[in-house]
């Protein structure tokens, strides 16, 4: 490809094609090397001084051709329509991206975050970050008045942190509105866009300053790696020395994982289309089922933020949802023991359908009362709908729900 701009869907299919491979490789090779040779002392000096004309690479923690290619694609996916230069950094996990971004951008200051964050992000902000001098105010970011007031009362706040679509109720962040408040107070607005992905939502276009991903999920899509990314205007990455923090905290990704991710990105658009189509059908099926009390999926008009979701999302709502069983804890356990086609596993965004029951699995060690407060009721089931034939997914859920139904007396 020369300089012409092609659609992002087409560019994704070409995601793993190198720009200038010395051997003319069609697919980006895995540059599985720790270090790189310099032609001369002067070449090496220029590289480390970041001067023009030096070697392009010196050491794989600082940069690697396979990883560079992945970062270019991430930048394009989230930043396609941003006029300014957009940059991306790839990480060895989503949490490396989250913690590096927060340490770089909120240091010597405070954070405002939504209460229902991804578990490890919440734990980092509640337990580790305060020991490093970063305190967090937890509040519903969509409550703009409280957000504004908290910012007025706490001039030390540097970062507002939210998730564009979040567990357990698939809550939706009002990105344009929060971005406006953030701008008015001159604080940074960081969002985790893992659930929605740039297929559905591009937060940079809506005023967010940085987008973070666990690439472990939809961006890779095949459940074969742990990875993370952040994307922002290059001027923001530079101003907060985020690349320097990554270099010295060291949470880089490996060339092999970068290559796996490039391979996964080729089918990203196609995968998301199918996740989205299947997600809606499965949500509608669950909503109709007599053993199900409530389904949390932004595409349903029973979702309490359906209107907002409809305004922000143009192409559907992806494949992640949760639902509550009338039969509570026992029904959840019985259903998990009955699923045959769906895979009993945590995580999301893989091509196959994953299901889990937080109360008896991921959150079983949590105090029952705290679990309830976090919205994780005893009968709550998490479902990440895959790209299989939707009849097989629904058929499996149907037989598992049938066998998990409590005695009729309970209704
Ligand atoms: C999985 C996940 C993370 C953490 O990513 P890892 O790749 O597991 O480190 C962060 N945020 C969200 C929303 C996630 O789903």
XYZ file of C-alpha atoms and ligand atoms in Angstrom:
426
model
C 0.000 0.000 0.000
C 1.322 3.413 -0.898
C -0.130 6.492 0.730
C -3.759 6.237 -0.251
C -6.129 5.941 2.671
C -8.250 2.820 2.653
C -11.172 1.982 4.917
C -10.256 0.745 8.381
C -12.056 -2.577 7.703
C -9.771 -3.229 4.742
C -6.687 -2.030 6.541
C -7.433 -4.474 9.362
C -7.358 -7.363 6.898
C -3.886 -6.175 5.911
C -2.922 -5.542 9.532
C -0.115 -8.075 9.603
C 1.588 -6.944 6.394
C 4.919 -5.222 6.977
C 5.601 -1.873 5.345
C 9.240 -2.398 4.413
C 10.416 -5.894 5.151
C 14.003 -6.359 3.883
C 13.080 -9.781 2.415
C 9.694 -8.714 1.072
C 7.816 -10.927 3.524
C 4.064 -10.915 2.865
C 3.182 -11.411 6.531
C 4.982 -9.592 9.338
C 7.762 -11.884 10.600
C 8.316 -12.504 14.309
C 11.479 -10.564 15.071
C 12.359 -12.868 17.944
C 15.499 -11.064 19.054
C 16.449 -9.340 22.304
C 18.944 -6.945 20.817
C 19.937 -5.368 17.485
C 23.351 -4.822 15.892
C 24.686 -1.332 15.243
C 26.716 -0.546 12.126
C 29.078 1.704 14.042
C 29.598 3.513 17.327
C 28.088 6.589 15.729
C 25.033 4.585 14.695
C 24.581 3.365 18.284
C 25.165 6.813 19.753
C 22.526 8.319 17.496
C 20.050 5.572 18.379
C 20.331 6.138 22.121
C 20.347 9.915 21.702
C 17.199 9.465 19.577
C 18.820 11.414 16.775
C 17.947 11.023 13.108
C 20.016 8.583 11.096
C 20.794 6.135 13.896
C 19.723 2.496 14.007
C 15.956 2.005 14.006
C 16.098 -0.501 16.859
C 18.515 -1.171 19.699
C 16.913 -3.437 22.274
C 13.475 -5.100 22.255
C 12.240 -3.551 25.522
C 12.587 -0.170 23.771
C 11.071 -1.291 20.499
C 10.761 -4.293 18.195
C 9.618 -4.359 14.541
C 6.810 -6.892 15.132
C 5.543 -4.943 18.136
C 5.877 -1.632 16.231
C 3.599 -2.957 13.507
C 0.984 -3.970 16.082
C 1.123 -0.510 17.649
C 0.584 1.159 14.268
C -2.567 -0.885 13.785
C -3.905 -0.118 17.287
C -3.317 3.600 16.675
C -5.244 3.418 13.420
C -8.160 1.452 14.910
C -8.850 3.974 17.659
C -7.464 7.110 16.037
C -8.467 6.825 12.385
C -10.545 10.002 12.417
C -8.363 12.092 14.699
C -6.646 14.909 12.851
C -3.581 14.950 15.103
C -0.887 12.270 15.146
C -2.134 9.322 17.259
C 0.252 6.865 18.913
C -0.139 3.499 20.617
C 1.915 1.432 23.036
C 1.550 -2.332 23.385
C 1.929 -4.034 26.771
C 2.397 -7.528 28.163
C -1.072 -7.431 29.745
C -4.092 -5.199 30.055
C -3.119 -4.539 33.660
C 0.381 -3.409 32.591
C -1.305 -0.845 30.343
C -3.725 0.248 33.106
C -1.102 0.577 35.843
C 1.531 2.206 33.605
C -0.976 4.764 32.337
C -2.191 5.615 35.846
C 1.328 5.862 37.297
C 2.453 8.096 34.445
C -0.584 10.352 34.347
C -1.915 10.506 37.913
C 1.358 10.663 39.810
C 1.427 13.223 42.637
C -2.311 13.583 42.199
C -5.684 11.969 42.695
C -8.069 9.978 40.517
C -11.841 9.947 40.135
C -13.104 6.529 39.020
C -16.355 4.667 38.642
C -17.044 2.123 41.404
C -17.697 -0.938 39.205
C -14.251 -1.281 37.653
C -12.565 -4.415 36.344
C -11.491 -6.272 39.522
C -7.718 -5.819 39.299
C -8.003 -2.153 38.251
C -10.247 -1.517 41.275
C -7.838 -3.356 43.569
C -4.857 -1.394 42.188
C -6.610 1.933 42.825
C -7.841 0.902 46.294
C -4.771 -0.890 47.618
C -1.506 -0.199 45.771
C -1.985 3.284 44.307
C -2.672 4.977 47.702
C 0.663 3.649 48.983
C 2.289 5.484 46.077
C 0.434 8.694 46.929
C -2.417 8.322 44.437
C -5.849 8.420 46.072
C -9.108 7.687 44.296
C -12.613 9.097 44.734
C -15.143 6.509 43.579
C -18.364 7.866 42.098
C -20.804 7.331 39.254
C -19.124 9.310 36.458
C -22.436 9.749 34.631
C -23.629 11.799 37.611
C -22.154 14.945 36.080
C -23.119 17.267 38.900
C -21.354 15.200 41.556
C -18.418 14.766 39.205
C -18.163 18.512 38.689
C -18.477 19.204 42.419
C -15.847 16.591 43.323
C -13.471 18.210 40.835
C -14.122 21.639 42.326
C -13.447 20.379 45.836
C -10.352 18.363 44.888
C -7.961 20.390 42.745
C -5.387 17.601 43.105
C -7.407 15.328 40.784
C -5.436 14.664 37.611
C -7.301 11.791 36.024
C -10.891 10.647 35.510
C -10.933 6.902 34.857
C -13.851 4.853 33.548
C -14.826 1.823 31.500
C -16.882 2.410 28.369
C -18.986 -0.695 29.049
C -18.634 -2.361 32.441
C -19.490 -5.358 34.569
C -21.699 -6.561 36.088
C -24.683 -4.701 34.589
C -23.031 -3.663 31.299
C -23.202 -0.040 32.378
C -22.403 2.521 29.703
C -20.192 5.546 30.224
C -21.485 8.837 28.836
C -18.132 9.585 27.204
C -18.905 12.928 25.475
C -20.500 14.383 28.614
C -17.733 13.234 30.974
C -15.106 14.464 28.482
C -16.685 17.905 28.570
C -16.472 18.096 32.369
C -12.891 16.797 32.266
C -11.906 19.489 29.742
C -13.568 22.234 31.801
C -11.434 21.237 34.798
C -8.323 20.549 32.751
C -7.997 16.931 33.912
C -7.238 13.873 31.802
C -9.981 11.421 30.886
C -8.835 7.816 30.504
C -11.158 5.008 29.446
C -10.882 1.252 29.263
C -12.587 0.266 25.993
C -12.035 -3.503 26.268
C -15.704 -4.586 26.189
C -16.917 -2.210 23.479
C -13.805 -2.239 21.235
C -13.180 0.360 18.502
C -15.615 -1.561 16.286
C -18.448 -0.156 18.377
C -16.977 2.883 20.046
C -14.021 5.194 19.489
C -13.637 7.218 22.672
C -10.870 9.494 21.316
C -13.396 10.828 18.807
C -15.748 11.585 21.713
C -13.230 13.602 23.682
C -11.419 11.022 25.830
C -7.671 11.613 26.181
C -6.541 7.992 26.272
C -8.013 4.594 25.452
C -6.804 1.456 27.219
C -7.363 -2.149 26.189
C -6.903 -5.629 27.444
C -5.976 -7.038 24.020
C -6.367 -10.455 25.639
C -10.047 -10.120 24.786
C -11.651 -9.056 21.468
C -8.604 -7.421 19.876
C -6.768 -10.734 19.720
C -9.973 -12.729 19.788
C -8.577 -16.245 19.947
C -7.734 -16.599 23.621
C -4.072 -17.269 22.867
C -2.308 -14.439 24.675
C -2.351 -11.933 27.533
C -1.767 -8.405 26.258
C -2.630 -4.742 26.627
C -2.501 -1.458 24.762
C -3.021 2.231 25.166
C -3.808 4.717 22.433
C -3.700 8.526 22.641
C -2.624 11.578 20.724
C 1.147 11.353 20.427
C 1.394 14.757 22.124
C -0.347 13.302 25.223
C 1.901 10.209 25.280
C 4.930 12.485 25.041
C 3.774 15.076 27.586
C 3.314 12.421 30.280
C 6.373 10.346 29.317
C 4.218 7.249 29.036
C 6.712 5.450 26.778
C 9.450 6.161 29.319
C 7.305 4.714 32.116
C 6.710 1.599 30.022
C 10.417 1.278 29.252
C 11.392 1.454 32.907
C 8.446 -0.356 34.484
C 9.103 -2.895 31.747
C 5.628 -4.197 30.943
C 6.309 -4.736 27.230
C 4.785 -7.421 25.047
C 6.791 -10.146 23.312
C 7.331 -10.300 19.525
C 5.553 -13.660 19.445
C 2.461 -12.345 21.247
C 2.490 -9.252 19.011
C 2.525 -11.539 15.981
C -0.360 -13.644 17.342
C -2.293 -10.427 17.910
C -1.610 -9.186 14.359
C -2.923 -12.498 13.081
C -6.064 -12.122 15.191
C -6.689 -8.557 14.005
C -7.072 -9.619 10.363
C -10.547 -10.970 11.117
C -11.471 -8.359 13.737
C -14.314 -6.720 11.788
C -15.825 -10.031 10.723
C -15.578 -11.397 14.263
C -17.201 -8.331 15.800
C -20.060 -8.442 13.324
C -20.813 -12.038 14.298
C -20.326 -11.482 18.078
C -22.768 -8.593 17.794
C -25.382 -10.455 15.767
C -25.215 -13.493 18.041
C -25.140 -11.338 21.184
C -28.454 -9.700 20.363
C -30.148 -13.015 19.542
C -28.898 -14.700 22.708
C -29.941 -11.702 24.850
C -33.437 -11.815 23.364
C -33.661 -15.567 23.953
C -32.580 -15.211 27.590
C -34.993 -12.370 28.220
C -37.886 -14.586 27.147
C -36.837 -17.566 29.251
C -38.898 -18.302 32.354
C -35.887 -19.257 34.502
C -34.242 -15.860 33.877
C -35.142 -12.902 36.066
C -33.220 -10.183 34.221
C -30.777 -9.807 31.346
C -28.171 -7.047 31.332
C -27.385 -6.196 27.712
C -27.328 -2.605 26.398
C -29.063 -3.678 23.194
C -32.270 -4.594 25.018
C -34.720 -1.788 25.636
C -35.101 -3.115 29.196
C -31.492 -2.048 29.897
C -31.663 1.119 31.986
C -29.112 2.850 29.746
C -30.441 1.602 26.430
C -31.119 5.126 25.210
C -27.578 6.311 25.955
C -26.116 3.134 24.437
C -28.216 3.684 21.345
C -26.869 7.219 21.028
C -23.208 6.215 21.384
C -23.165 2.821 19.643
C -23.843 2.695 15.937
C -23.297 -0.951 15.082
C -24.848 -2.967 17.901
C -23.498 -3.866 21.312
C -21.041 -6.773 21.115
C -21.270 -10.177 22.742
C -20.818 -9.629 26.482
C -23.813 -9.796 28.809
C -24.907 -11.014 32.194
C -28.188 -12.402 33.425
C -29.763 -13.265 36.698
C -31.390 -16.612 37.375
C -34.603 -16.764 39.381
C -33.242 -19.850 41.173
C -30.259 -17.943 42.664
C -26.997 -19.578 43.695
C -28.105 -23.216 43.296
C -29.486 -22.536 39.840
C -26.206 -20.898 38.829
C -24.163 -23.897 39.971
C -26.603 -26.331 38.338
C -26.476 -24.423 35.060
C -22.669 -24.314 35.011
C -22.566 -28.063 35.583
C -24.958 -28.578 32.681
C -23.399 -26.507 29.906
C -21.906 -28.659 27.221
C -21.195 -26.507 24.163
C -20.359 -23.242 25.944
C -16.999 -23.263 27.689
C -16.932 -22.860 31.459
C -14.193 -20.224 31.734
C -13.552 -16.625 32.747
C -12.538 -13.925 30.232
C -14.382 -12.716 27.134
C -13.869 -11.798 23.523
C -12.784 -15.214 22.270
C -14.331 -16.702 19.141
C -15.990 -19.386 21.255
C -18.704 -18.752 23.850
C -17.531 -18.510 27.474
C -19.765 -18.723 30.524
C -19.160 -18.413 34.253
C -20.981 -17.955 37.550
C -19.165 -15.304 39.661
C -20.801 -16.162 43.014
C -19.517 -19.751 42.952
C -16.342 -19.114 40.926
C -14.420 -15.815 40.472
C -16.045 -14.001 43.401
C -16.628 -16.978 45.728
C -13.965 -15.905 48.222
C -15.480 -12.414 48.504
C -17.663 -11.603 51.494
C -21.274 -12.295 50.380
C -22.462 -8.839 51.466
C -19.695 -6.962 49.617
C -20.378 -9.147 46.604
C -24.043 -8.124 46.656
C -23.113 -4.447 46.983
C -20.958 -4.775 43.869
C -24.056 -5.963 42.016
C -22.906 -9.567 41.815
C -26.017 -11.355 42.973
C -26.028 -15.085 43.742
C -27.852 -15.971 40.554
C -25.795 -13.756 38.216
C -24.235 -15.498 35.213
C -21.673 -13.909 32.888
C -21.780 -14.800 29.252
C -19.423 -13.840 26.436
C -21.171 -14.915 23.253
C -18.864 -16.282 20.549
C -19.107 -16.443 16.761
C -20.450 -19.989 16.457
C -23.783 -20.854 14.863
C -26.117 -19.082 17.243
C -28.549 -22.017 17.308
C -25.886 -24.147 18.974
C -25.278 -21.473 21.639
C -28.987 -20.989 22.337
C -29.650 -24.733 22.272
C -26.981 -25.341 24.888
C -28.190 -22.504 27.124
C -31.745 -23.808 26.793
C -30.928 -27.334 27.908
C -28.740 -26.041 30.759
C -31.439 -23.602 31.915
C -34.072 -26.337 31.755
C -32.090 -28.545 34.121
C -31.268 -25.644 36.445
C -34.876 -24.635 36.975
C -35.940 -24.684 40.608
C -38.986 -26.593 41.783
C -42.191 -24.956 40.499
C -43.100 -23.973 44.077
C -40.342 -21.366 44.019
C -41.985 -19.277 41.308
C -9.363 -8.389 31.239
C -9.538 -6.957 31.516
C -8.491 -6.173 32.019
C -7.153 -6.747 32.383
O -6.485 -7.259 31.276
P -5.388 -8.421 31.351
O -5.013 -8.603 29.921
O -6.045 -9.625 31.968
O -4.272 -7.928 32.203
C -8.717 -4.813 32.197
N -9.916 -4.263 31.931
C -10.953 -4.992 31.466
C -12.260 -4.316 31.213
C -10.802 -6.366 31.246
O -11.839 -7.080 30.793
